[in-house]
Coordinates of C-alpha atoms in Angstrom, one line a residue:
Chain A
M1406 CA 145.7 60.0 259.7
A1407 CA 148.5 61.2 257.6
L1408 CA 146.2 60.9 254.6
L1409 CA 143.6 63.1 256.2
T1410 CA 145.8 65.8 257.4
R1411 CA 148.0 66.1 254.3
P1412 CA 147.2 69.5 252.8
R1413 CA 145.2 69.2 249.7
P1414 CA 146.6 70.8 246.6
S1415 CA 145.2 74.3 246.4
T1416 CA 142.4 74.7 243.8
K1417 CA 143.4 78.4 243.5
A1418 CA 146.6 77.4 241.8
T1419 CA 144.8 75.9 238.8
S1420 CA 142.0 78.4 238.7
A1421 CA 141.8 81.5 236.5
A1422 CA 142.3 84.9 238.1
P1423 CA 139.2 86.8 239.3
A1424 CA 137.4 89.1 236.9
G1425 CA 138.9 92.3 238.4
V1426 CA 142.5 90.9 238.2
R1427 CA 141.9 89.9 234.6
R1428 CA 140.7 93.4 233.7
G1429 CA 143.7 94.9 235.5
R1430 CA 146.0 92.5 233.6
A1431 CA 144.4 93.6 230.3
A1432 CA 145.0 97.3 231.1
V1433 CA 148.6 96.6 232.1
L1434 CA 149.2 94.6 228.9
T1435 CA 147.7 97.3 226.8
A1436 CA 149.8 100.0 228.4
G1437 CA 152.9 97.8 228.1
M1438 CA 152.4 96.9 224.5
A1439 CA 151.7 100.6 223.6
A1440 CA 154.9 101.7 225.4
G1441 CA 156.9 98.9 223.7
L1442 CA 155.6 99.9 220.3
V1443 CA 156.7 103.5 220.8
V1444 CA 160.1 102.6 222.0
I1445 CA 160.8 100.1 219.2
A1446 CA 159.5 102.6 216.6
V1447 CA 161.9 105.2 217.9
V1448 CA 164.8 102.6 218.0
S1449 CA 163.8 101.6 214.4
G1450 CA 164.3 105.3 213.4
V1451 CA 167.7 105.4 215.0
L1452 CA 169.3 102.1 213.9
G1453 CA 170.4 101.1 210.5
A1454 CA 173.2 101.6 207.9
Y1455 CA 172.9 105.3 208.2
E1456 CA 173.0 106.0 212.0
I1457 CA 170.7 108.9 213.1
P1458 CA 171.3 110.0 216.8
L1459 CA 168.3 110.0 219.0
S1460 CA 168.5 113.7 219.6
D1461 CA 168.5 114.3 215.8
L1462 CA 165.4 112.1 215.4
F1463 CA 163.5 114.0 218.0
A1464 CA 164.7 117.3 216.6
S1465 CA 163.5 116.4 213.1
V1466 CA 160.1 115.1 214.4
L1467 CA 159.6 118.3 216.4
H1468 CA 160.6 120.4 213.4
R1469 CA 158.0 118.7 211.2
A1470 CA 155.4 119.0 213.8
G1471 CA 156.2 122.7 214.0
L1472 CA 157.2 122.6 217.7
G1473 CA 160.8 123.7 217.4
G1474 CA 163.7 121.4 216.8
H1475 CA 165.6 121.7 213.6
E1476 CA 166.0 120.2 210.1
L1477 CA 168.7 117.5 209.6
D1478 CA 170.9 117.4 206.6
R1479 CA 169.3 116.2 203.4
V1480 CA 170.4 112.6 203.5
A1481 CA 169.4 112.1 207.1
E1482 CA 166.1 113.7 206.6
S1483 CA 165.4 111.5 203.5
V1484 CA 166.5 108.3 205.3
L1485 CA 164.3 109.1 208.2
W1486 CA 161.1 110.3 206.4
D1487 CA 161.2 108.5 203.1
I1488 CA 162.6 105.1 204.2
R1489 CA 162.4 104.4 207.9
F1490 CA 159.2 106.0 209.0
P1491 CA 157.0 104.7 206.1
R1492 CA 158.5 101.3 206.9
V1493 CA 157.6 101.6 210.6
V1494 CA 154.1 102.8 209.8
L1495 CA 153.6 100.0 207.3
A1496 CA 154.8 97.4 209.8
V1497 CA 152.3 98.8 212.3
L1498 CA 149.4 98.6 209.8
V1499 CA 150.3 95.2 208.5
G1500 CA 151.0 93.8 212.0
A1501 CA 147.8 95.2 213.4
S1502 CA 145.8 93.8 210.5
L1503 CA 147.3 90.3 210.8
G1504 CA 146.9 90.2 214.6
C1505 CA 143.3 91.4 214.4
A1506 CA 142.5 89.1 211.5
G1507 CA 143.9 86.2 213.5
A1508 CA 141.8 86.9 216.6
L1509 CA 138.6 87.3 214.5
M1510 CA 139.3 84.1 212.6
Q1511 CA 139.9 82.1 215.8
G1512 CA 136.7 83.5 217.2
V1513 CA 134.6 82.8 214.1
F1514 CA 135.8 79.2 213.9
G1515 CA 135.8 78.7 217.7
N1516 CA 139.3 77.2 217.3
P1517 CA 142.4 78.7 218.8
L1518 CA 144.4 77.2 215.9
A1519 CA 142.5 78.9 213.1
D1520 CA 144.4 81.3 210.9
P1521 CA 143.7 83.7 208.0
G1522 CA 145.7 81.3 205.9
V1523 CA 143.3 78.5 206.7
I1524 CA 140.4 79.7 204.6
G1525 CA 142.7 80.6 201.7
V1526 CA 142.7 84.5 201.9
S1527 CA 146.5 84.6 202.1
S1528 CA 147.1 82.4 199.1
G1529 CA 144.2 83.9 197.2
A1530 CA 145.7 87.4 197.7
A1531 CA 149.1 85.9 196.7
V1532 CA 147.7 84.8 193.3
G1533 CA 146.6 88.3 192.5
A1534 CA 149.8 89.9 193.6
V1535 CA 152.0 87.4 191.8
G1536 CA 149.8 87.7 188.7
A1537 CA 150.3 91.5 188.7
I1538 CA 154.1 91.1 189.1
S1539 CA 154.4 88.3 186.5
L1540 CA 152.2 90.0 183.9
G1541 CA 153.7 93.4 184.6
L1542 CA 150.4 95.1 185.3
T1543 CA 150.6 98.8 186.2
F1544 CA 147.1 100.1 185.5
L1545 CA 146.9 101.6 189.0
G1546 CA 150.6 102.5 189.4
N1547 CA 151.9 101.8 192.9
W1548 CA 148.6 100.4 194.0
T1549 CA 148.3 97.7 191.3
I1550 CA 149.8 94.8 193.2
A1551 CA 147.9 95.7 196.4
F1552 CA 144.7 96.1 194.4
C1553 CA 145.0 92.8 192.5
G1554 CA 145.9 91.0 195.7
F1555 CA 142.9 92.4 197.4
V1556 CA 140.5 91.5 194.6
T1557 CA 141.6 87.9 194.3
G1558 CA 141.7 87.6 198.1
L1559 CA 138.1 88.6 198.3
L1560 CA 137.1 86.4 195.4
T1561 CA 138.8 83.5 197.1
V1562 CA 136.9 84.0 200.3
A1563 CA 133.6 84.4 198.5
A1564 CA 134.3 81.2 196.5
V1565 CA 135.3 79.3 199.7
Y1566 CA 132.2 80.6 201.4
V1567 CA 129.8 79.7 198.6
L1568 CA 131.4 76.2 198.1
S1569 CA 131.2 75.3 201.7
R1570 CA 127.6 76.4 202.2
G1571 CA 124.9 73.8 202.5
G1572 CA 121.4 73.9 203.9
G1573 CA 121.5 77.6 204.6
R1574 CA 124.5 77.5 206.8
V1575 CA 128.3 76.9 206.9
E1576 CA 129.8 74.0 208.8
V1577 CA 133.2 74.8 210.1
V1578 CA 134.8 71.5 209.1
T1579 CA 133.5 71.9 205.5
L1580 CA 134.7 75.5 205.4
I1581 CA 138.2 74.5 206.6
L1582 CA 138.4 71.5 204.2
T1583 CA 137.3 73.7 201.3
G1584 CA 140.0 76.2 202.4
I1585 CA 142.6 73.4 202.0
A1586 CA 141.4 72.6 198.5
V1587 CA 141.4 76.3 197.6
N1588 CA 144.9 76.7 199.0
A1589 CA 146.1 73.9 196.8
F1590 CA 144.5 75.4 193.8
A1591 CA 146.1 78.8 194.6
G1592 CA 149.4 77.2 195.0
A1593 CA 149.1 75.6 191.6
A1594 CA 148.1 79.0 190.1
I1595 CA 151.1 80.7 191.7
G1596 CA 153.4 78.0 190.4
L1597 CA 152.0 78.4 186.9
L1598 CA 152.4 82.2 187.0
M1599 CA 156.0 81.8 188.2
Y1600 CA 156.7 79.2 185.4
T1601 CA 155.6 81.7 182.8
A1602 CA 157.3 84.8 184.4
D1603 CA 160.6 86.2 183.1
N1604 CA 163.7 86.4 185.2
G1605 CA 163.1 89.9 186.5
A1606 CA 159.5 89.2 187.6
L1607 CA 160.6 85.9 189.1
T1608 CA 163.0 87.7 191.4
G1609 CA 160.3 90.1 192.4
I1610 CA 157.8 87.3 193.1
T1611 CA 160.3 85.2 195.1
F1612 CA 161.2 88.2 197.2
W1613 CA 157.6 89.1 197.7
Q1614 CA 156.6 85.5 198.6
L1615 CA 159.2 85.5 201.4
G1616 CA 157.5 88.5 203.0
S1617 CA 159.2 91.8 203.3
L1618 CA 158.6 95.5 204.2
S1619 CA 161.8 96.7 202.5
Q1620 CA 159.8 98.3 199.6
A1621 CA 157.8 100.5 202.0
T1622 CA 156.8 103.9 200.7
W1623 CA 154.2 106.4 201.7
P1624 CA 152.0 105.5 198.7
K1625 CA 152.1 101.9 199.9
V1626 CA 151.0 103.0 203.3
L1627 CA 148.2 104.9 201.7
A1628 CA 147.2 101.8 199.8
V1629 CA 146.8 99.7 202.9
L1630 CA 145.4 102.4 205.2
P1631 CA 141.7 102.5 204.1
C1632 CA 141.3 98.7 204.3
A1633 CA 143.2 98.3 207.5
L1634 CA 141.5 101.1 209.2
A1635 CA 138.0 100.0 208.1
G1636 CA 138.7 96.5 209.4
L1637 CA 140.3 97.6 212.6
L1638 CA 137.4 99.9 213.4
V1639 CA 134.6 97.5 212.6
A1640 CA 136.1 94.4 214.3
P1641 CA 135.6 95.5 218.0
R1642 CA 131.9 96.0 217.5
Y1643 CA 131.5 92.2 217.2
A1644 CA 133.5 91.3 220.3
R1645 CA 130.5 90.4 222.5
R1646 CA 128.8 88.4 219.8
L1647 CA 132.1 86.4 219.3
D1648 CA 132.1 85.7 223.0
L1649 CA 128.7 84.1 222.6
L1650 CA 129.7 82.2 219.6
A1651 CA 132.1 80.3 221.8
L1652 CA 129.1 78.5 223.2
G1653 CA 128.4 77.0 219.8
E1654 CA 126.2 78.0 216.9
R1655 CA 122.8 77.1 218.3
P1656 CA 123.3 78.5 221.8
A1657 CA 124.6 81.7 220.3
R1658 CA 121.5 81.9 218.2
H1659 CA 119.4 81.2 221.3
L1660 CA 121.0 84.2 222.8
G1661 CA 120.0 86.5 220.0
V1662 CA 123.1 86.3 217.7
N1663 CA 122.3 86.1 214.0
V1664 CA 125.2 83.6 213.5
E1665 CA 125.0 83.4 209.7
R1666 CA 125.2 87.2 209.3
L1667 CA 128.0 87.5 211.9
R1668 CA 130.0 84.9 210.0
I1669 CA 129.6 86.7 206.6
V1670 CA 130.5 90.1 208.1
L1671 CA 133.6 88.9 210.0
I1672 CA 134.9 86.8 207.1
L1673 CA 134.7 89.9 204.9
V1674 CA 136.6 91.9 207.6
V1675 CA 139.2 89.1 207.8
A1676 CA 139.5 89.1 204.0
L1677 CA 139.9 92.9 204.0
L1678 CA 142.6 92.9 206.7
T1679 CA 144.5 89.9 205.4
A1680 CA 144.4 90.7 201.7
A1681 CA 145.6 94.3 202.5
A1682 CA 148.5 93.1 204.6
V1683 CA 149.5 90.3 202.2
A1684 CA 149.3 92.6 199.1
V1685 CA 151.8 95.0 200.4
A1686 CA 154.1 92.9 202.5
G1687 CA 153.9 89.4 201.1
V1688 CA 153.1 86.3 203.1
I1689 CA 154.0 86.9 206.7
G1690 CA 152.9 83.9 208.8
F1691 CA 152.6 83.3 212.5
V1692 CA 151.7 86.8 213.6
G1693 CA 147.9 86.2 213.3
L1694 CA 148.3 82.8 214.9
V1695 CA 150.4 83.3 217.9
V1696 CA 149.6 86.9 219.0
P1697 CA 146.0 86.2 219.9
H1698 CA 147.0 82.9 221.4
L1699 CA 149.5 84.6 223.7
L1700 CA 147.1 87.3 224.8
R1701 CA 144.4 84.8 225.5
M1702 CA 146.7 82.9 227.8
A1703 CA 147.7 86.2 229.6
A1704 CA 144.4 88.0 229.9
G1705 CA 141.6 85.4 229.2
P1706 CA 139.6 84.7 226.1
G1707 CA 137.1 87.7 226.2
H1708 CA 137.1 89.3 222.8
R1709 CA 136.5 92.8 224.1
F1710 CA 140.2 92.9 225.0
L1711 CA 141.4 90.2 222.6
I1712 CA 140.5 92.0 219.3
P1713 CA 142.1 95.4 220.0
G1714 CA 144.8 93.8 222.0
S1715 CA 145.8 91.5 219.1
A1716 CA 145.9 94.4 216.8
L1717 CA 148.3 96.3 219.1
G1718 CA 150.3 93.1 219.8
G1719 CA 150.5 92.3 216.1
A1720 CA 151.8 95.8 215.4
L1721 CA 154.4 95.5 218.2
V1722 CA 155.6 92.1 217.1
L1723 CA 155.9 93.1 213.4
V1724 CA 157.8 96.4 214.1
A1725 CA 160.2 94.5 216.3
A1726 CA 160.6 91.6 213.8
D1727 CA 161.3 94.1 211.0
L1728 CA 163.9 95.9 213.1
V1729 CA 165.7 92.6 213.6
A1730 CA 165.2 91.6 210.0
R1731 CA 167.1 94.6 208.7
T1732 CA 169.7 95.0 211.4
A1733 CA 170.7 91.4 212.5
A1734 CA 172.7 90.6 209.4
A1735 CA 173.5 94.1 208.2
P1736 CA 174.2 95.2 205.5
A1737 CA 172.2 92.2 204.2
E1738 CA 168.5 92.0 205.0
L1739 CA 166.7 88.9 206.2
P1740 CA 163.3 88.2 204.6
L1741 CA 160.7 89.2 207.3
G1742 CA 158.3 86.3 206.6
V1743 CA 161.1 83.8 206.9
L1744 CA 162.2 85.4 210.1
T1745 CA 158.8 85.3 211.7
A1746 CA 158.2 81.8 210.6
L1747 CA 161.7 80.7 211.8
L1748 CA 161.2 82.2 215.3
G1749 CA 157.5 81.6 215.5
S1750 CA 157.1 78.0 214.5
P1751 CA 159.1 76.4 217.3
F1752 CA 157.6 78.8 219.8
F1753 CA 154.1 78.1 218.6
F1754 CA 154.8 74.4 218.8
W1755 CA 155.9 74.7 222.4
L1756 CA 152.8 76.9 223.1
L1757 CA 150.5 74.2 221.7
R1758 CA 152.0 71.5 224.0
A1759 CA 151.9 73.7 227.1
T1760 CA 148.3 74.9 226.5
R1761 CA 147.0 71.5 225.7
R1762 CA 148.6 70.0 228.8
K1763 CA 147.1 72.8 230.9
Q1764 CA 143.6 72.6 229.4
G1765 CA 143.6 68.8 229.2
G1766 CA 142.6 69.1 225.5
W1767 CA 141.1 71.5 223.2
A1768 CA 137.4 70.8 223.8
Chain B
M898 CA 107.7 85.0 244.3
R899 CA 111.3 86.2 244.0
W900 CA 111.4 85.3 240.4
R901 CA 108.4 87.3 239.4
S902 CA 109.3 90.4 241.3
A903 CA 112.7 90.6 239.8
R904 CA 111.5 90.3 236.2
T905 CA 111.0 92.8 233.5
A906 CA 110.3 90.6 230.5
P907 CA 108.2 92.5 227.9
T908 CA 105.4 90.0 227.4
R909 CA 104.4 87.9 230.4
P910 CA 101.4 85.9 229.6
V911 CA 98.7 84.9 232.1
T912 CA 99.4 81.6 233.9
G913 CA 97.7 78.5 232.2
T914 CA 97.5 79.9 228.7
D915 CA 99.1 78.2 225.7
F916 CA 102.4 80.0 225.2
L917 CA 103.9 77.7 222.5
A918 CA 101.6 75.7 220.2
A919 CA 102.7 73.2 217.6
T920 CA 100.2 71.8 215.1
D921 CA 101.0 68.9 212.8
I922 CA 104.8 69.5 212.6
S923 CA 107.0 67.1 210.8
V924 CA 110.8 67.1 210.5
S925 CA 113.0 65.1 208.1
L926 CA 116.6 64.6 208.9
G927 CA 118.9 63.0 206.3
G928 CA 115.9 61.7 204.3
R929 CA 114.3 60.1 207.4
R930 CA 111.1 61.4 208.9
V931 CA 112.1 62.0 212.5
L932 CA 108.9 63.8 213.5
R933 CA 105.5 62.9 212.1
E934 CA 102.6 65.3 212.5
V935 CA 103.2 66.1 216.1
S936 CA 100.9 68.5 217.9
L937 CA 101.7 69.8 221.3
T938 CA 101.1 72.9 223.5
V939 CA 103.3 74.3 226.1
R940 CA 101.4 76.3 228.8
T941 CA 102.6 79.0 231.1
G942 CA 102.9 78.0 234.8
E943 CA 103.4 74.4 233.8
V944 CA 106.3 71.9 233.5
L945 CA 105.9 69.7 230.5
A946 CA 108.2 66.6 230.2
L947 CA 109.1 64.9 226.9
V948 CA 109.9 61.3 227.6
G949 CA 110.5 58.3 225.4
P950 CA 113.1 55.8 224.3
N951 CA 116.3 56.8 222.5
G952 CA 115.7 58.0 218.9
A953 CA 112.0 58.6 219.6
G954 CA 112.4 62.3 218.5
K955 CA 112.4 64.1 221.9
S956 CA 115.5 66.3 221.1
T957 CA 114.3 66.9 217.5
L958 CA 110.9 68.0 218.8
L959 CA 112.6 70.4 221.3
A960 CA 114.9 71.8 218.5
A961 CA 111.9 72.2 216.2
L962 CA 109.9 74.0 218.9
A963 CA 113.0 76.2 219.5
A964 CA 113.0 77.2 215.8
D965 CA 116.4 75.5 215.3
L966 CA 115.2 73.1 212.6
P967 CA 113.1 73.7 209.5
S968 CA 109.8 71.9 210.0
T969 CA 106.5 71.7 208.2
G970 CA 103.3 72.5 210.1
D971 CA 102.6 75.5 212.3
I972 CA 104.4 76.7 215.4
T973 CA 103.2 79.8 217.2
L974 CA 104.9 81.5 220.1
A975 CA 102.7 83.8 222.1
G976 CA 100.1 83.6 219.3
R977 CA 102.6 84.7 216.5
P978 CA 104.0 82.3 213.9
I979 CA 107.6 81.4 215.0
G980 CA 108.9 82.4 211.6
D981 CA 107.9 86.0 212.1
W982 CA 110.1 86.4 215.2
T983 CA 113.6 87.9 214.9
V984 CA 116.5 86.1 216.5
A985 CA 116.8 88.8 219.1
E986 CA 113.1 88.8 220.0
L987 CA 113.2 85.0 220.4
A988 CA 116.2 85.3 222.7
R989 CA 114.1 87.4 225.1
H990 CA 111.2 84.9 225.1
R991 CA 112.8 81.5 225.2
S992 CA 116.0 80.0 226.5
V993 CA 117.4 76.6 225.5
L994 CA 119.7 74.3 227.4
P995 CA 121.6 72.1 224.9
Q996 CA 122.1 68.4 225.6
H997 CA 125.9 68.7 225.5
P998 CA 127.1 72.1 226.6
T999 CA 130.4 73.0 225.0
L1000 CA 132.7 76.0 225.0
S1001 CA 135.5 76.8 222.5
F1002 CA 137.6 79.0 224.7
P1003 CA 138.5 78.8 228.4
F1004 CA 136.1 81.4 229.7
P1005 CA 135.6 81.3 233.5
V1006 CA 132.3 80.1 234.8
A1007 CA 131.1 83.5 235.9
D1008 CA 131.6 84.8 232.4
V1009 CA 129.7 81.9 230.9
V1010 CA 126.7 82.5 233.2
A1011 CA 126.8 86.2 232.4
M1012 CA 126.5 85.4 228.7
G1013 CA 122.9 84.5 229.5
R1014 CA 122.3 88.2 230.0
A1015 CA 123.3 89.1 226.4
P1016 CA 119.7 89.4 225.0
W1017 CA 119.0 92.1 227.6
A1018 CA 122.1 94.1 226.9
T1019 CA 120.3 97.1 225.5
T1020 CA 117.2 97.0 227.7
E1021 CA 116.3 98.3 231.2
A1022 CA 116.7 94.7 232.4
A1023 CA 120.5 95.0 232.0
D1024 CA 120.5 97.0 235.3
E1025 CA 119.9 93.8 237.2
D1026 CA 122.5 91.7 235.3
E1027 CA 124.7 91.2 238.3
A1028 CA 122.0 90.3 240.7
V1029 CA 120.4 87.8 238.2
V1030 CA 123.7 86.1 237.5
T1031 CA 124.6 85.8 241.1
E1032 CA 121.2 84.3 241.9
A1033 CA 121.3 81.9 239.0
M1034 CA 124.8 80.7 240.1
E1035 CA 123.6 80.2 243.7
L1036 CA 120.5 78.3 242.5
C1037 CA 122.6 75.9 240.5
E1038 CA 125.3 75.7 243.2
V1039 CA 128.2 76.8 240.9
T1040 CA 129.3 79.9 242.9
A1041 CA 132.1 77.9 244.5
F1042 CA 134.0 77.6 241.2
A1043 CA 132.9 80.9 239.6
E1044 CA 136.4 81.8 238.6
R1045 CA 137.5 78.4 237.2
P1046 CA 137.7 77.9 233.5
F1047 CA 134.7 76.0 232.1
G1048 CA 136.9 73.4 230.5
S1049 CA 138.4 72.3 233.9
L1050 CA 135.0 71.3 235.3
S1051 CA 133.5 67.8 235.5
G1052 CA 130.5 66.9 233.3
G1053 CA 128.0 67.5 236.0
E1054 CA 129.5 70.8 237.0
R1055 CA 129.4 71.9 233.3
A1056 CA 125.8 70.9 233.0
R1057 CA 124.9 73.1 236.1
V1058 CA 126.9 76.0 234.7
A1059 CA 125.0 75.7 231.4
L1060 CA 121.7 75.6 233.3
A1061 CA 122.7 78.7 235.3
R1062 CA 123.4 80.5 232.0
V1063 CA 119.9 79.5 230.8
L1064 CA 118.2 80.6 234.0
A1065 CA 120.1 83.9 233.9
Q1066 CA 118.4 84.6 230.5
R1067 CA 115.1 85.0 232.4
T1068 CA 112.8 84.1 229.6
P1069 CA 109.1 83.2 230.0
L1070 CA 109.7 79.9 228.1
V1071 CA 112.5 77.6 229.2
M1072 CA 113.5 74.5 227.2
L1073 CA 115.9 72.0 228.7
D1074 CA 117.3 69.0 226.8
E1075 CA 118.2 66.3 229.4
P1076 CA 119.2 68.7 232.1
T1077 CA 119.6 65.9 234.6
A1078 CA 121.6 63.4 232.5
A1079 CA 125.0 64.1 233.9
L1080 CA 123.9 65.0 237.4
D1081 CA 124.1 63.2 240.7
L1082 CA 121.0 62.4 242.8
R1083 CA 121.1 65.7 244.8
H1084 CA 121.5 67.9 241.7
Q1085 CA 118.9 66.0 239.7
E1086 CA 116.4 66.9 242.4
L1087 CA 117.7 70.4 242.6
V1088 CA 117.3 71.0 238.8
M1089 CA 113.7 69.7 238.9
R1090 CA 112.9 71.9 241.9
V1091 CA 114.2 74.9 239.9
C1092 CA 111.9 73.9 237.0
R1093 CA 109.0 73.8 239.5
A1094 CA 109.9 77.2 240.9
R1095 CA 110.1 78.7 237.4
A1096 CA 106.6 77.2 236.6
G1097 CA 105.4 78.5 239.9
S1098 CA 106.3 82.0 239.0
G1099 CA 104.4 81.7 235.7
D1100 CA 107.0 80.5 233.2
A1101 CA 106.4 77.7 230.7
V1102 CA 109.0 74.9 231.1
V1103 CA 109.7 72.1 228.6
V1104 CA 112.1 69.4 229.7
V1105 CA 113.4 66.3 228.0
L1106 CA 113.8 63.5 230.6
H1107 CA 114.9 59.9 230.7
D1108 CA 114.1 59.4 234.4
L1109 CA 110.3 58.6 234.5
G1110 CA 110.3 58.9 238.3
L1111 CA 111.5 62.5 238.0
A1112 CA 108.9 63.2 235.3
A1113 CA 106.2 61.7 237.5
A1114 CA 107.2 63.6 240.6
Y1115 CA 107.8 67.1 239.1
C1116 CA 105.9 67.6 235.9
D1117 CA 102.4 68.7 235.3
R1118 CA 102.1 67.0 232.0
V1119 CA 104.1 64.4 230.2
A1120 CA 104.3 63.7 226.5
V1121 CA 105.4 60.2 225.7
M1122 CA 107.2 60.1 222.4
H1123 CA 107.4 57.0 220.3
D1124 CA 108.7 56.7 216.8
G1125 CA 108.4 60.4 215.9
R1126 CA 104.9 60.7 217.3
V1127 CA 103.4 61.7 220.6
A1128 CA 102.0 58.4 221.8
A1129 CA 100.2 59.9 224.8
C1130 CA 100.1 63.3 226.5
G1131 CA 98.5 64.2 229.9
S1132 CA 99.2 64.2 233.6
P1133 CA 101.6 61.6 234.8
R1134 CA 98.8 59.6 236.4
E1135 CA 96.9 59.5 233.1
V1136 CA 99.9 58.7 230.9
F1137 CA 102.1 56.5 233.0
A1138 CA 100.3 53.2 232.5
A1139 CA 102.4 50.1 232.6
E1140 CA 101.0 48.8 229.4
L1141 CA 101.9 51.9 227.4
L1142 CA 105.3 52.3 228.8
S1143 CA 106.2 48.7 228.4
E1144 CA 105.2 48.8 224.8
V1145 CA 107.0 52.1 224.0
Y1146 CA 110.2 51.2 225.8
R1147 CA 110.0 47.5 224.7
Q1148 CA 110.8 46.7 228.3
P1149 CA 108.3 45.4 230.9
V1150 CA 107.6 48.1 233.4
D1151 CA 105.7 48.3 236.7
V1152 CA 104.0 51.5 237.9
F1153 CA 102.8 51.8 241.4
S1154 CA 102.1 54.3 244.1
H1155 CA 104.7 55.2 246.7
P1156 CA 103.6 53.5 249.9
G1157 CA 104.0 56.6 252.0
R1158 CA 103.5 59.5 249.7
D1159 CA 101.2 60.6 246.8
E1160 CA 103.8 59.7 244.2
L1161 CA 104.1 57.4 241.2
L1162 CA 107.0 55.0 240.9
V1163 CA 108.1 53.6 237.6
V1164 CA 110.3 50.5 237.9
P1165 CA 111.5 48.2 235.1
R1166 CA 110.6 44.6 235.8
R1167 CA 113.8 42.7 236.4
S1168 CA 114.3 39.0 236.0
R1169 CA 114.7 38.4 239.8
N1170 CA 111.3 38.7 241.4
L1171 CA 112.1 41.4 244.0
S1172 CA 109.5 44.0 243.3
P1173 CA 106.5 44.6 245.6
Q1174 CA 103.0 43.8 244.4
P1175 CA 102.2 46.3 241.6
I1176 CA 98.9 48.1 241.2
W1177 CA 98.9 47.7 237.4
T1178 CA 100.7 44.9 235.6
S1179 CA 101.2 44.6 232.0
P1180 CA 99.4 41.6 230.4

């Protein structure tokens, strides 16, 4: 009888939250991340080698907005508006681009472990940027490196896409394997460019490869802005179709999704977002991989929240990481890409194990 | 009658007309001819079963009819060549249950079923999304685990969720690839009753089956596939002859009437002589 009367483990405990609760959770997460982003952005303005009190920061912002306040002394004003704020804005743009690109990539490949780096956009963009540094190209002034990175990034995606096409469609496995081959080729190209570069360029390349926002200026912000905005505005339109793609290619097509066209558009958007981010900030890993993953665990896999949520989350993570990168070992500065990878990899590893255990596999 | 009254599909053909017609279609996969000059019609208000041994081409035929595979020959849907349809139009006219339903991300069951409403998102029919989804989930008996993630379900539960999604799509042509394969006895019968109900309300239903007893009991017509061709097509009583089935399946089979009901039973002949006296025997 003991067997019969023993309470059965509740099925509720293993089940997902009802739809209403999940929507509520998405709203709370959005509000929380937005608030966190504002707070950390303000803290980023205050902290640093040149301390600017909170009251001064607000006064200066109000003054520039024409709402009262007062101007600071020249040094403080310059530190705030020429160094710190462009850096925060650039971190927001780069983080949002990487987070959004990660969410799109995972949706397109139907694999929670996919990453913009997988299909070779990152390394493709890196080839262009390294080439521009190493050859000393300046035909577009400040925009040269970003532009070259973007062009080679797009070329790489186009090449990967064409090479992995067969019979009128793209198989995910072929695409990913082609991405690996292209990554190897891009690595060799970067190696070659570095081998031929002079010492000054070499330092620049190395620094850039580690990933950093320390060279942030308003022109750089302007260089990323069009690409990032275009990508971020287009991406949410495809949320529902990405949900359907989770059923598989054929079932998605049976539900009216033009799968092939969806893929092409989203891969272009991913290229746009990633290449823009990589071109100005170097290779910053883990943001595009873990942010969507975390949000999916917290608020479910629906892309209508996941895509804008990952953009917001990516911005939050990168602004916070950049604050740590430039204050943790002051006056020295840690490379941002190294920091995110250092913190992110073990965390991601743990995340993988936990999710896999909970889901009982990835299928 | 519930099905019909709740529906707002754009073109709803008269019961008993040819809705999908394939003429001399052939399909080659990996250099092998998997379908050879198959001709078949799917009529409204009718359940058509595709049966046959493994590798006979049942699923390939279904995929070709669903416009998933390039094929030679002519396929028309509602009188229009299938190549002229857009993906979105097709989605409002035919739904397809895949043989192995999968899902890449842990969407809850209710969300998966609601995905079936996607083709109607911009139409008037979207108003009844919630009612249709609820009804489909009740029909397939998946309401109890509506909030659980798809990945945590058993094979049979997943199959029913996928079926509920297909039913929620509310199309005049329903194509099901082995909908009963993973199901227990009760749910096999349930799925076939759902097929009958859809046919009863004027829809055309094509279903790939392995269980010949189910095909005999629930289907208006049966196409027996053999080696990439339709070996026979007609009502179960016309087609299910012991001789034909024994040859196609390479397994001696007895076909006889149920002693109490007007029903055909198809039973493989086993080595121990336990079967009752058959009506037809293979030579």
